[in-house]
mmCIF file of C-alpha atoms in Angstrom:
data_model
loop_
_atom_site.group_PDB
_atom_site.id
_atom_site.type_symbol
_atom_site.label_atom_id
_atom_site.label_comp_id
_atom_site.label_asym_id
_atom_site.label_seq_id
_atom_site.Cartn_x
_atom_site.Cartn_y
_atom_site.Cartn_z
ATOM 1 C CA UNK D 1 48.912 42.149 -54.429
ATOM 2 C CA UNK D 2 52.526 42.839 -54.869
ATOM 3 C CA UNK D 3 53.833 45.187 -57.244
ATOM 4 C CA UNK D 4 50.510 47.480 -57.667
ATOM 5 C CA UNK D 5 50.211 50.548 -58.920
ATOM 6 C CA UNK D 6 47.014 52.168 -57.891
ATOM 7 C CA UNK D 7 44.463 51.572 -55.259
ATOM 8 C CA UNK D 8 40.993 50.294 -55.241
ATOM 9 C CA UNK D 9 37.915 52.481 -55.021
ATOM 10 C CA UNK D 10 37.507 53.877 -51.071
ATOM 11 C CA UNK D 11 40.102 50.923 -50.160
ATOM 12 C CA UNK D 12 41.671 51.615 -46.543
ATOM 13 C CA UNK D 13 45.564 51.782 -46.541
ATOM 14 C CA UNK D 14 48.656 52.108 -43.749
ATOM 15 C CA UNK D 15 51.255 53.523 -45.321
ATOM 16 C CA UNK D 16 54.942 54.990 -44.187
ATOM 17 C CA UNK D 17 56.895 57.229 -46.249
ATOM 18 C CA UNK D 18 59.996 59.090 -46.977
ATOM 19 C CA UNK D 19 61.296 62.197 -48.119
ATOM 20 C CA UNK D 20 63.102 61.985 -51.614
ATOM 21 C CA UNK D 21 64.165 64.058 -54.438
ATOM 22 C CA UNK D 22 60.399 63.696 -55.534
ATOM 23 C CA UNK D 23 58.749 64.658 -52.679
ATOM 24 C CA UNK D 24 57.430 62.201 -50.319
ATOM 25 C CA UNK D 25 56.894 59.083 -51.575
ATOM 26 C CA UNK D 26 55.145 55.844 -50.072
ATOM 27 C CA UNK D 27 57.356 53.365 -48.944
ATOM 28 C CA UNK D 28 55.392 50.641 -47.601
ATOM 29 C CA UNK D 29 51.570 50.676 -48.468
ATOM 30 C CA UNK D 30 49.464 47.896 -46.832
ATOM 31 C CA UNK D 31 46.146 47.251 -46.031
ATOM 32 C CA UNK D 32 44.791 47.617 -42.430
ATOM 33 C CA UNK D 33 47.193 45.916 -39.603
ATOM 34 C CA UNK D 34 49.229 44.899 -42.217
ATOM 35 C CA UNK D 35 47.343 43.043 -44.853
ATOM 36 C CA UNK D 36 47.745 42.807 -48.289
ATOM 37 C CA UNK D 37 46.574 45.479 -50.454
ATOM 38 C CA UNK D 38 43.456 44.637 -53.571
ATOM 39 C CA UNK D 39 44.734 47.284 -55.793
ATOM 40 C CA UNK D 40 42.792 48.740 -58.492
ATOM 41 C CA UNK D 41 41.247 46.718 -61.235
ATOM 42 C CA UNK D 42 40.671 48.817 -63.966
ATOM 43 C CA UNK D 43 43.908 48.186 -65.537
ATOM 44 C CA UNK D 44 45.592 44.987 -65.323
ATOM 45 C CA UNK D 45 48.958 44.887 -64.772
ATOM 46 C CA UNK D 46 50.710 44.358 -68.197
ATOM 47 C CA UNK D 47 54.137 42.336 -67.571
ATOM 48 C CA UNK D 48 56.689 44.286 -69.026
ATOM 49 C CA UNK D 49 57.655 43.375 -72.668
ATOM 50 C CA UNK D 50 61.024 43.252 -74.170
ATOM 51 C CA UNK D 51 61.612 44.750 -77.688
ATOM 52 C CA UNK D 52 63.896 43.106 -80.112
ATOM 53 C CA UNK D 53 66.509 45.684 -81.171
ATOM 54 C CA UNK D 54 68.904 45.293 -83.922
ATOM 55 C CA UNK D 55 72.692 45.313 -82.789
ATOM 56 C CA UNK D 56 74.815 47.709 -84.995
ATOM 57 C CA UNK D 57 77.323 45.247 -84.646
ATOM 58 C CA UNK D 58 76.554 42.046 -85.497
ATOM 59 C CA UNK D 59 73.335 42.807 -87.448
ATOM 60 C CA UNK D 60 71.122 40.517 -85.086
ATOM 61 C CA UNK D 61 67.836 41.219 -83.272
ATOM 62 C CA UNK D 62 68.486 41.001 -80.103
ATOM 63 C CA UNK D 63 68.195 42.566 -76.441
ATOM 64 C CA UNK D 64 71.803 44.222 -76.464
ATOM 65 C CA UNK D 65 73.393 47.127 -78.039
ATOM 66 C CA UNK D 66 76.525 47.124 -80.071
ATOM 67 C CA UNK D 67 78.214 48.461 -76.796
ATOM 68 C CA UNK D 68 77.218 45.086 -75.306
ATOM 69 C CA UNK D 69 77.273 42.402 -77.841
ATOM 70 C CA UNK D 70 79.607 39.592 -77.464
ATOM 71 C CA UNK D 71 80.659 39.236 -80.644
ATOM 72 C CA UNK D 72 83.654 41.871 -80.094
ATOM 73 C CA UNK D 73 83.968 44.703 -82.946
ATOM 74 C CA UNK D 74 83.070 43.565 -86.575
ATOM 75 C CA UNK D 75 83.821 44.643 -89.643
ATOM 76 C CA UNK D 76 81.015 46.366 -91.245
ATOM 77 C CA UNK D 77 78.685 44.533 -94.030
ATOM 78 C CA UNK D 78 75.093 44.011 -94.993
ATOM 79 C CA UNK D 79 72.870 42.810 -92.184
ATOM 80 C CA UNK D 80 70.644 41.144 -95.137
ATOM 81 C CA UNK D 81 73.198 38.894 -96.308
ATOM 82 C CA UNK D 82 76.216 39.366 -94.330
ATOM 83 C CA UNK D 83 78.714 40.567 -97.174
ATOM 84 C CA UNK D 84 81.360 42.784 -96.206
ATOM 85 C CA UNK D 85 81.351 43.776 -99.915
ATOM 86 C CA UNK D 86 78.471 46.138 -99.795
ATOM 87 C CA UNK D 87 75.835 47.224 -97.080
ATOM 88 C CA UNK D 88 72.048 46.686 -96.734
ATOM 89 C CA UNK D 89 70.680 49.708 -98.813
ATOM 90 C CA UNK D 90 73.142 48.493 -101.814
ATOM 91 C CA UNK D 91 72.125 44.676 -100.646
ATOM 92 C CA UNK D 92 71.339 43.064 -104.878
ATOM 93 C CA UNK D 93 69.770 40.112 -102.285
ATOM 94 C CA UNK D 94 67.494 42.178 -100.559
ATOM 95 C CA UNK D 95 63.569 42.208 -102.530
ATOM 96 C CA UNK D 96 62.578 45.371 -103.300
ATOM 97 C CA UNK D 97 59.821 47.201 -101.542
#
């Protein structure tokens, strides 16, 4: 089980660690002669999700920042409608709340 985070209940490990900033940390964590480890199955591993984030640049949700997005520097409008005559709290397009 690659990728585990925690051990199973009285499971038997080899393990070989190093010295780090931390402390000693585990390096390489198997199971006896070199098997593969159960792990702990009280939590399932979750896969990792990615949030949507709103570029300040180019008003889209997306995974990148402003810093990132490929659009280059834009001039700055209303990410409701996209007019550079107003902005989104002053958006006449936008439904009220």
């Amino acid at each position: 089980m690659s990728g585990f985070r925690s051990l199973g209940d009285d499971e038997v490990v080899e393990f070989q660690c190093k010295s780090s900033d931390k402390g000693l940390e585990a390096t390489v964590v198997t199971g006896p002669s070199g098997t593969e480890c159960r792990g702990s199955h009280r939590r399932p591993m979750s896969k990792k999700r990615f949030r949507k984030i709103r570029c300040y640049n180019c008003g889209e949700f997306a995974n990148h920042l402003a810093a990132k997005c490929s659009m280059g520097p834009q001039p700055k409008r209303c990410h409701y409608c996209k007019s550079e005559d107003h902005l989104i709290a002053d958006c006449p397009q936008r439904p009220e709340k």
